[in-house]
Short mmCIF file of C-alpha atoms in Angstrom, two decimals:
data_model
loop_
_atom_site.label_atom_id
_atom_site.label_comp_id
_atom_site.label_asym_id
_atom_site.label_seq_id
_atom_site.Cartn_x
_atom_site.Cartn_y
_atom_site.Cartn_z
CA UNK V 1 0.00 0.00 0.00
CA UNK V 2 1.33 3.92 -1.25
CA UNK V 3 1.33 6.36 1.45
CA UNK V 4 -1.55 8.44 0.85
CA UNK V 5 -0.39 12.56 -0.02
CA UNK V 6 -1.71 14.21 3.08
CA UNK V 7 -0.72 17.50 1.69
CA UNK V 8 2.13 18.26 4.96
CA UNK V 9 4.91 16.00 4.83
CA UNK V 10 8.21 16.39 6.83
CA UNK V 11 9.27 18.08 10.04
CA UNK V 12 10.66 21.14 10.74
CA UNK V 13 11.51 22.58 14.25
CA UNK V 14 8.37 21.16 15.91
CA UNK V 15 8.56 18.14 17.95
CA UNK V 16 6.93 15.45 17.95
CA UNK V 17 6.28 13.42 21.37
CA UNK V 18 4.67 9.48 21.28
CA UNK V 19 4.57 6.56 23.50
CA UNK V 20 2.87 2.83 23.27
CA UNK V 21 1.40 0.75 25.67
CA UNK V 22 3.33 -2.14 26.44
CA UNK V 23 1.64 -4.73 23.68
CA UNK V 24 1.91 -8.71 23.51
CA UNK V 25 -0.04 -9.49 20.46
CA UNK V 26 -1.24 -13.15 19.43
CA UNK V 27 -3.51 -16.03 19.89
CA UNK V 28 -3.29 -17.05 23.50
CA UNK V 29 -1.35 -14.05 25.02
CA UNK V 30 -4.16 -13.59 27.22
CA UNK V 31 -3.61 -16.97 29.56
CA UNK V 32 0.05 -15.05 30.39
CA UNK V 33 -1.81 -12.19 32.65
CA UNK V 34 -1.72 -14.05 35.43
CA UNK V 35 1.89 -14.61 35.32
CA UNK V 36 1.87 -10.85 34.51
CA UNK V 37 0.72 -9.61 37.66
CA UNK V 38 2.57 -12.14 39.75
CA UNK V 39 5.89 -10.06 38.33
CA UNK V 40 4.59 -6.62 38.89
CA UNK V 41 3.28 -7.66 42.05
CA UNK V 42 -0.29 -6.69 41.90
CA UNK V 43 -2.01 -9.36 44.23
CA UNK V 44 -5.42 -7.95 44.65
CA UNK V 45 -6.90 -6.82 41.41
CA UNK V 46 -10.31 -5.26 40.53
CA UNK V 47 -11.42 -7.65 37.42
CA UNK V 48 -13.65 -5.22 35.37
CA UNK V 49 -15.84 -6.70 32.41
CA UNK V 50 -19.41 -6.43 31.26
CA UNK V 51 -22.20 -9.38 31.68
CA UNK V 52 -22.00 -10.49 27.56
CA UNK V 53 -18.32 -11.26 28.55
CA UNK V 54 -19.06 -13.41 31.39
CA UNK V 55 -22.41 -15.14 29.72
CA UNK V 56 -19.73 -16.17 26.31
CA UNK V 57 -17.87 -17.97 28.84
CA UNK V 58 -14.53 -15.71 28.24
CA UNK V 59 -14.38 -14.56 32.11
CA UNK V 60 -13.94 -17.97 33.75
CA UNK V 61 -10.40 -18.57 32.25
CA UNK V 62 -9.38 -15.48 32.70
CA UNK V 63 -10.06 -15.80 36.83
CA UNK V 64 -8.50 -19.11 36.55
CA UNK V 65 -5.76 -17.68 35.84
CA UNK V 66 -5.57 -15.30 38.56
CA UNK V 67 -4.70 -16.44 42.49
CA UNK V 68 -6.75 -15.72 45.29
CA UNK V 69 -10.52 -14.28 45.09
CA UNK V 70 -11.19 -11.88 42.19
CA UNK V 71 -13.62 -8.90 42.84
CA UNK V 72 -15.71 -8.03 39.46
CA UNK V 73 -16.80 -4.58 38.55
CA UNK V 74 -19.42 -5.07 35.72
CA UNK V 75 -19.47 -2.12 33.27
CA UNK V 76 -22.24 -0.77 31.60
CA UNK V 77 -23.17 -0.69 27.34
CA UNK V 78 -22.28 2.83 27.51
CA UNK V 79 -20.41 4.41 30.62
CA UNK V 80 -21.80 7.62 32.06
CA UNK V 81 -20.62 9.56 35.18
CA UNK V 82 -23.20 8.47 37.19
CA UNK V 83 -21.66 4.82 36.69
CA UNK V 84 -19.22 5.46 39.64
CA UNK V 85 -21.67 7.01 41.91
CA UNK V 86 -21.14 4.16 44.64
CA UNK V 87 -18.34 2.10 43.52
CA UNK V 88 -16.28 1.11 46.55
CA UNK V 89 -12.68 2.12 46.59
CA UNK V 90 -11.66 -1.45 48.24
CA UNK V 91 -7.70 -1.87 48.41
CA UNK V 92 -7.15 -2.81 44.93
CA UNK V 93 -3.91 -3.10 44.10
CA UNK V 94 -3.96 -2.89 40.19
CA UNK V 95 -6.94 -3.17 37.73
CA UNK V 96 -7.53 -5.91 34.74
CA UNK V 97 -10.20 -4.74 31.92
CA UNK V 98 -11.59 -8.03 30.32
CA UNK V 99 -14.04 -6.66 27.49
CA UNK V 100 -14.85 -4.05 24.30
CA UNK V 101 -14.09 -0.21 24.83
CA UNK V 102 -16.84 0.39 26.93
CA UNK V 103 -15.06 -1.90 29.88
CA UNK V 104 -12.06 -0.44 29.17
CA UNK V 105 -12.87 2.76 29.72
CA UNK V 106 -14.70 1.85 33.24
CA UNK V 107 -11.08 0.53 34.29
CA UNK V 108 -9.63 3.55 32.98
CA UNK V 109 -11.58 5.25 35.14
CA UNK V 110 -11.63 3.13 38.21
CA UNK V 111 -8.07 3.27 37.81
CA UNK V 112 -8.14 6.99 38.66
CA UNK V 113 -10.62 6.39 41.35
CA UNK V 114 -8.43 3.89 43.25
CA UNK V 115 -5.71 6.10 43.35
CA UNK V 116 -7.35 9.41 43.83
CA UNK V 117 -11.01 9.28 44.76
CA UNK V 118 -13.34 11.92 44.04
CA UNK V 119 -16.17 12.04 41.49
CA UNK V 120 -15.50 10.77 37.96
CA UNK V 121 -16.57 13.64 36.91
CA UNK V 122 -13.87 15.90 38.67
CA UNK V 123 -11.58 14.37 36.38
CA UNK V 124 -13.44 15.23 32.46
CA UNK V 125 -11.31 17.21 30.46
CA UNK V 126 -7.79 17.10 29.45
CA UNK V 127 -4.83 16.66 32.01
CA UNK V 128 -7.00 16.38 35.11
CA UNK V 129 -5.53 13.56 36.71
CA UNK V 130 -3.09 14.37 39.23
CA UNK V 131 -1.04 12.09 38.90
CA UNK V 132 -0.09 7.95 38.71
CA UNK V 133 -3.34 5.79 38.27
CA UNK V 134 -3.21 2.16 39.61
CA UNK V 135 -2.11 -0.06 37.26
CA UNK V 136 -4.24 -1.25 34.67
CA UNK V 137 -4.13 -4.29 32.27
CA UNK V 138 -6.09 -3.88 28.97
CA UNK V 139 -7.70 -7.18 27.47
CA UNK V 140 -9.63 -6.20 24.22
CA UNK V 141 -12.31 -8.97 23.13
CA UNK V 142 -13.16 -6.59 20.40
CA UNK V 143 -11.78 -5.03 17.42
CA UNK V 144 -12.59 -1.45 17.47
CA UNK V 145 -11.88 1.36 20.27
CA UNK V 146 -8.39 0.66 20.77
CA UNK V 147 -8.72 2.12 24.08
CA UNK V 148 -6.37 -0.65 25.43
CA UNK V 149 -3.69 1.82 23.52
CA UNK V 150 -4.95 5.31 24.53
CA UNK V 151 -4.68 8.02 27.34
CA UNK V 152 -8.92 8.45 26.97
CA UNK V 153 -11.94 7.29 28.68
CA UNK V 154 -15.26 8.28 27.17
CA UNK V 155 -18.20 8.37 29.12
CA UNK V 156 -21.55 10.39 29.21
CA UNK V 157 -22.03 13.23 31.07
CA UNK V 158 -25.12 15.42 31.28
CA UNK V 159 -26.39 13.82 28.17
CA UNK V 160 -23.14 14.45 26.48
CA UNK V 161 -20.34 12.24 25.06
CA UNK V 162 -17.13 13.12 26.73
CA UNK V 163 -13.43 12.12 28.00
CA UNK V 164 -11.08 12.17 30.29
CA UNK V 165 -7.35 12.37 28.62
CA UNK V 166 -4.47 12.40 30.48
CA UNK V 167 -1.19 10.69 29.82
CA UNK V 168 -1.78 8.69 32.97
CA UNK V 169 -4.29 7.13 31.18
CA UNK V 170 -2.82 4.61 28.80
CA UNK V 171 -3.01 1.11 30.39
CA UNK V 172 0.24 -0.12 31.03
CA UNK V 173 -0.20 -3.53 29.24
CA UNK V 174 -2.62 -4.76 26.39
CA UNK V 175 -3.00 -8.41 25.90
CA UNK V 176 -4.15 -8.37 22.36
CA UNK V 177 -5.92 -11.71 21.74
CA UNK V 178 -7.37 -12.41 18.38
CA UNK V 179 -8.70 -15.41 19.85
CA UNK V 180 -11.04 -13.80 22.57
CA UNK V 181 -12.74 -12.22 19.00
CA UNK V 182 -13.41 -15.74 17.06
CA UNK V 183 -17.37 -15.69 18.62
CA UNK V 184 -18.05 -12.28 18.51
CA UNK V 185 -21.42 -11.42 17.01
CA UNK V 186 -21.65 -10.17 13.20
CA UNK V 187 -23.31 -6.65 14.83
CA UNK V 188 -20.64 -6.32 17.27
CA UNK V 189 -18.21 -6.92 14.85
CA UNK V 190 -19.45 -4.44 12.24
CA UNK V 191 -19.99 -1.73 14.64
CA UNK V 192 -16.34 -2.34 16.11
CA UNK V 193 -14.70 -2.63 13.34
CA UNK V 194 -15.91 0.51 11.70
CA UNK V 195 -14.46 2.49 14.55
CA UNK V 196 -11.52 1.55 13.55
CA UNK V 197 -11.48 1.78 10.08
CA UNK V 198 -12.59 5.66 11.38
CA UNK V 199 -9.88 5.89 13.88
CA UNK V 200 -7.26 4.94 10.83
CA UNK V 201 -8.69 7.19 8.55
CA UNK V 202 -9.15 9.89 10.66
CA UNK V 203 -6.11 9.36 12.08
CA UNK V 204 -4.39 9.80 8.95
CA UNK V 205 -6.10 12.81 7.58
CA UNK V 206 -5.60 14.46 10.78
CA UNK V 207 -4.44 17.98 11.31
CA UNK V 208 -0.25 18.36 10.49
CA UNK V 209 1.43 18.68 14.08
CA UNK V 210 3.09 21.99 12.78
CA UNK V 211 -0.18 23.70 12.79
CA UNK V 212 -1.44 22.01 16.06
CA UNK V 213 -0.66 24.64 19.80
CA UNK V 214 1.24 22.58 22.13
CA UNK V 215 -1.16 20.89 25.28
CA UNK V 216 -1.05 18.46 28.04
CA UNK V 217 -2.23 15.41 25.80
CA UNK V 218 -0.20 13.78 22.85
CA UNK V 219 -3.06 14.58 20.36
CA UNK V 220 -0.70 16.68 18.55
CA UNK V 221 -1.80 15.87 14.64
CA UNK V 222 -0.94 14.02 12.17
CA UNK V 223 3.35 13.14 12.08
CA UNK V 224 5.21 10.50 10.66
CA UNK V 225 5.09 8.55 13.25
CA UNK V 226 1.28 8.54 13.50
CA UNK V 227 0.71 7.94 9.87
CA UNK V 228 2.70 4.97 9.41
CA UNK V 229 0.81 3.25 11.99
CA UNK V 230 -2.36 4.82 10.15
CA UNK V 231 -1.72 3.72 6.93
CA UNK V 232 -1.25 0.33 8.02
CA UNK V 233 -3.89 0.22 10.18
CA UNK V 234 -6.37 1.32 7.58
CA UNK V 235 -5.01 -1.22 5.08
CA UNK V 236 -5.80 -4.36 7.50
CA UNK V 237 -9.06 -3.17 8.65
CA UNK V 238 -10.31 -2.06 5.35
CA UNK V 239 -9.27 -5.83 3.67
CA UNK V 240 -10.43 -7.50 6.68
CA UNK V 241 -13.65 -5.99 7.94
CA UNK V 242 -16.32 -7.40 6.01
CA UNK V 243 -14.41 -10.99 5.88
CA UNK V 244 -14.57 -11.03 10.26
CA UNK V 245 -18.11 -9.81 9.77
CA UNK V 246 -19.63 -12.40 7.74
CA UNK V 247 -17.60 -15.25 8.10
CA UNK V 248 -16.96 -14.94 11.74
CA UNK V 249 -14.63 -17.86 12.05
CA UNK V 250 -12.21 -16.07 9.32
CA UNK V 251 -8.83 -16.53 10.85
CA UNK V 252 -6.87 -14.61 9.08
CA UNK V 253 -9.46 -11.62 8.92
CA UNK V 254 -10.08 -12.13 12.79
CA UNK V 255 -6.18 -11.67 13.38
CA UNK V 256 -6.02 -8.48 10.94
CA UNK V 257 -9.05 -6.70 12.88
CA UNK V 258 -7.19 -7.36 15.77
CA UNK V 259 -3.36 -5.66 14.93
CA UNK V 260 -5.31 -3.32 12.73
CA UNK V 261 -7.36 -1.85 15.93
CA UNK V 262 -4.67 -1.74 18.25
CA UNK V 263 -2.93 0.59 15.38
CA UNK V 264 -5.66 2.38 14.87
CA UNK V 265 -5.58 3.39 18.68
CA UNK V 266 -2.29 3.84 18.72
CA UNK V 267 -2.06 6.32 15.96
CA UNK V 268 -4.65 8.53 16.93
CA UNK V 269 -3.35 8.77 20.78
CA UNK V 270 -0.37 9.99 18.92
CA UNK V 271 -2.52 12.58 16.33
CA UNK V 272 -5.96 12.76 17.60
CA UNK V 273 -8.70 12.74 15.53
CA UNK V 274 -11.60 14.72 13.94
CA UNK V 275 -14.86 16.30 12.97
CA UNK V 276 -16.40 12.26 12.44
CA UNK V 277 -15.47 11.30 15.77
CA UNK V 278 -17.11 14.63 17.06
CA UNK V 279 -20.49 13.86 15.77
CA UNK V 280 -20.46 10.51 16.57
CA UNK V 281 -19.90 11.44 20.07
CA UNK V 282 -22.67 14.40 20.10
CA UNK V 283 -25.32 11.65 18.34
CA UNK V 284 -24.24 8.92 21.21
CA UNK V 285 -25.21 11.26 23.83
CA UNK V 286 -28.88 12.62 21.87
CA UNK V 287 -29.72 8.88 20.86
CA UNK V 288 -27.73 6.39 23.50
CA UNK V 289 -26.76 4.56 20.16
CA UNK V 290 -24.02 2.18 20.05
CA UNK V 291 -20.85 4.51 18.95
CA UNK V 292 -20.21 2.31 15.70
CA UNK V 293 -23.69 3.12 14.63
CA UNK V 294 -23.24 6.40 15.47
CA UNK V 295 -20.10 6.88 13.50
CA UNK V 296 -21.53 5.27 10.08
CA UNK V 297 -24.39 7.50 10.72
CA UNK V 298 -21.83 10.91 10.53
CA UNK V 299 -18.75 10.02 7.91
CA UNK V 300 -20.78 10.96 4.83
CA UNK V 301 -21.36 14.21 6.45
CA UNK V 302 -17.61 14.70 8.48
CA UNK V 303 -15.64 13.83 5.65
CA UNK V 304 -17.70 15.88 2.87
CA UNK V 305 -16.96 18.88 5.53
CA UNK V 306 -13.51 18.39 5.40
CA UNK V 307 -13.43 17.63 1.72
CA UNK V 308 -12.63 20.96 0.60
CA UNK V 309 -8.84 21.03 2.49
CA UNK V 310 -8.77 16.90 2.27
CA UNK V 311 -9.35 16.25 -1.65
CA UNK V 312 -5.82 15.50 -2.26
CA UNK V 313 -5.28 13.03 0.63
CA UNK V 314 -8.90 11.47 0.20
CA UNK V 315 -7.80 11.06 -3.57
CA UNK V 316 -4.78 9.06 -2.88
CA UNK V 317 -6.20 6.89 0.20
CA UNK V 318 -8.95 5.66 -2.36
CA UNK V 319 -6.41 4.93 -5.03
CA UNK V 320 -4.22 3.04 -2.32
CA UNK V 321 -7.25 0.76 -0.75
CA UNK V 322 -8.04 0.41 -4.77
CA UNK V 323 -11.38 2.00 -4.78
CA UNK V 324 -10.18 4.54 -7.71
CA UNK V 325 -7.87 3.89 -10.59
CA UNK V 326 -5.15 5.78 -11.03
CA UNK V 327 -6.21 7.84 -13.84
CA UNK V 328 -9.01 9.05 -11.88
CA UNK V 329 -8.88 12.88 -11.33
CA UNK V 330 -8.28 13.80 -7.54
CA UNK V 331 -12.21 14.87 -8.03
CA UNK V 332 -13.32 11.59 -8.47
CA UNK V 333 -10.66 9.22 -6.28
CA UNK V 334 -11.91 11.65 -3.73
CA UNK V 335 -15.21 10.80 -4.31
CA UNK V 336 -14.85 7.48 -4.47
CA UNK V 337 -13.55 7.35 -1.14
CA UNK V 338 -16.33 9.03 0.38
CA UNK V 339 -18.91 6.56 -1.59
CA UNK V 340 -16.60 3.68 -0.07
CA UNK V 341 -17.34 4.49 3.61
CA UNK V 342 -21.07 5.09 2.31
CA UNK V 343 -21.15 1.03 0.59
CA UNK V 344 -18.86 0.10 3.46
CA UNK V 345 -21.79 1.35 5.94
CA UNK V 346 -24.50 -0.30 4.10
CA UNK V 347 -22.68 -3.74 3.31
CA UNK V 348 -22.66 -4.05 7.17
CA UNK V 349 -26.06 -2.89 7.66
CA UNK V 350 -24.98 0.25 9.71
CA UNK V 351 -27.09 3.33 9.93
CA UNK V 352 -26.95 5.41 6.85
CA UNK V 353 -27.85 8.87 7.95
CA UNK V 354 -28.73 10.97 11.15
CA UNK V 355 -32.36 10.47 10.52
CA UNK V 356 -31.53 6.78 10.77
CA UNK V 357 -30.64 7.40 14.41
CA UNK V 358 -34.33 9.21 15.17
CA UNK V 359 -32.86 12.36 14.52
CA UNK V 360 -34.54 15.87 12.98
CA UNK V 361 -33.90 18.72 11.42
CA UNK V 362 -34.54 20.53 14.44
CA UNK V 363 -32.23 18.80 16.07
CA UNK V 364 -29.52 20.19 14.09
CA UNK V 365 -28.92 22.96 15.91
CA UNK V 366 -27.83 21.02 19.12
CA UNK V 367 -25.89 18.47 17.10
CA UNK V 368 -23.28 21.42 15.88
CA UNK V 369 -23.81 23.19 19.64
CA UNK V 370 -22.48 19.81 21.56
CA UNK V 371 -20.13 18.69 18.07
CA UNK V 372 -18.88 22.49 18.35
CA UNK V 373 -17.65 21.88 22.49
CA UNK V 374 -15.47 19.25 21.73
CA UNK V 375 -12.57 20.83 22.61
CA UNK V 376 -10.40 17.35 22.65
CA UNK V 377 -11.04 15.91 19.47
CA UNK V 378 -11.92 19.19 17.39
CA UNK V 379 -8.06 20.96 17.27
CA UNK V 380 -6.80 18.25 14.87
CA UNK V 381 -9.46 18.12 12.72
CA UNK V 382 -8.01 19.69 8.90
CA UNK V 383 -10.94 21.95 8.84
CA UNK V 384 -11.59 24.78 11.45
CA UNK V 385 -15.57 23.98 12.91
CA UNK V 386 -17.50 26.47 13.07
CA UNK V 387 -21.34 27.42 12.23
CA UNK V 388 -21.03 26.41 9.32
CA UNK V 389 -21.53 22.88 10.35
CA UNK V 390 -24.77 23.95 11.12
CA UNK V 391 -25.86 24.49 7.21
CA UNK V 392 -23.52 21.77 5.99
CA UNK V 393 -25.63 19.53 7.74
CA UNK V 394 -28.79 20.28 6.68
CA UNK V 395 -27.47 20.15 3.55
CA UNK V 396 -26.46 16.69 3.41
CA UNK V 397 -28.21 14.92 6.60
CA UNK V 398 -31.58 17.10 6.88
CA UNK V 399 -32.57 18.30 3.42
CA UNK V 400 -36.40 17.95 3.20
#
């Protein structure tokens, strides 16, 4: 696969900072946390996974392979603030995440917890951790978030989608085990999956670091570190997506998803991500819609925003995935990418369109009001938001 022409290439005086989780990738890795935590010497550890986890019978080995009694935090579909309410901070010692994005976040944030009480939401925002979390192992049974390579934790607060980022953050191992994927549902795979085909693409189109202000968090726009793992990432997912979907016991496909997710996450902790990402967010917290749904319901409309500063990249990305030929103009590769991520959407039966999600036109106005506040995701996206979201998307979503 070409690298895609973002438009910026090269560096010039500005650095550029990244760091990885700690990663042991392949089928089996996860039977080793046990041993894990025996050599960092966490001997009490909060287990925290969701009830679907537990009822496909992928929670048992993992407490088998723990010693002593395990205590189990159960997360929710979608976390919210209100999640941690009356959570008891018991003398954990460490925290293990056994599930999709949504139980890694709840570590993420009992991680903080443990180590600093307080409210969850004291800590929303960017660099509001005061330091050291308690450590946290990350084991994904999906292929989507990435979370178990990021500094974030998005939850739901006051009806909103939102995060806490802070360095702090990113668990300090991820047991990525393609195996813990081979019976996950064709929905749960779709919706997965597309976040991170989004994360990749996103992640790739991002911002250039030069024009991104210096802050707290590593979202500092696209670099070359960032877009190697990108393009990569984007390559796997896109070839292996709709194979893991529909032929769920797809080895090969299953162990693609799996490295291309983790890259995905890892190269947009590095460069953040954009305007897609921002709507999906604001729709979650309208519509309580899975975030996968709510992402194939926005990237016709986020990437036709950022079309007119993106035509160039978007036109090379299509010709490298081979959804343009090269003598297409940039016009029409560009085109073609945005009507692969529309095909892409329906092929997995993912929402095409806001309305799909029970939205109105009179909603718009406080889609681009909560997109708009997104102060995290919105400073790396190629396009400066602004009202003129607002008639962009009644143009393409809400045009009656």
């Amino acid at each position: 696969m070409s690298p895609p022409n973002t438009g910026e290439s090269g560096l010039d005086s500005s650095a550029v900072t990244f760091t990885a989780t700690d990663t042991r990738f392949g089928a089996g890795v996860s039977k080793t946390v046990g041993d894990l935590l025996e050599r960092e010497g966490i001997t009490n550890p909060l287990v925290v996974t969701d009830e679907g986890i537990e009822a496909a019978g992928l929670l048992e080995p993992l407490v088998a392979e723990l010693a002593g009694d395990v205590s189990i935090q159960y997360a929710t579909t979608e976390p919210s603030t209100t999640d941690f309410e009356s959570v008891s901070n018991e003398e954990f010692d460490g925290v293990v995440a056994l599930g999709g994005g949504s139980v890694v976040d709840t570590a993420k944030v009992r991680s903080i917890l443990l180590a600093h009480g307080g409210d969850a939401s004291d800590y929303l925002g960017v660099d509001a951790v005061p330091g050291s979390v308690a450590p946290l192992v990350a084991i994904p049974t999906t292929s989507g978030t990435g979370s178990q390579a990021t500094q974030t934790a998005v939850l739901t607060h006051d009806g909103v989608k939102r995060g806490i980022s802070d360095e702090s953050l990113r668990p300090d191992y991820a047991l990525v085990d393609p195996e813990l994927t081979a019976d996950l549902p064709p929905r749960q795979t779709a919706r997965s999956g597309f976040d991170a085909f989004v994360h990749a693409l996103e992640s790739l189109t991002a911002r250039d670091h030069r024009w991104i202000e210096s802050r707290p968090i590593t979202y500092q726009g696209a670099n070359p570190a960032s877009r190697g793992l990108a393009r990569e990432a984007l390559f796997q997912v896109h070839g292996a997506l709709e194979r893991a979907t529909f032929d769920g016991d797809d080895r090969d496909a299953r162990e693609a998803m799996s490295v291309g997710s983790h890259l995905a996450g890892t190269a947009f902790s590095i460069s953040g991500l954009g305007i897609v990402h921002a709507l999906a967010s604001t729709l979650g917290g309208l519509t309580d819609d899975p975030h996968g749904a709510c992402l194939a319901a926005s990237i016709v409309a986020g990437l036709t925003y950022n079309l007119p500063v993106r035509q160039e990249a978007y036109a090379d990305i299509a010709r490298s995935l081979e959804v343009a030929t090269v003598e297409a103009t940039d016009d029409e590769a560009a085109q073609a990418l945005v009507d692969e991520c529309d095909r892409l959407r329906r092929s997995l039966n993912l929402p095409t369109s806001m309305r799909a999600l029970g939205l109105e036109r009179s909603d718009v106005d406080t889609i681009v009001e909560n997109t708009l506040l997104q102060e995290r995701r919105l400073p790396t996206n190629p396009r400066g938001a602004g009202d003129d979201l607002r008639e962009h998307l009644l143009a393409v979503e809400f045009d009656d």
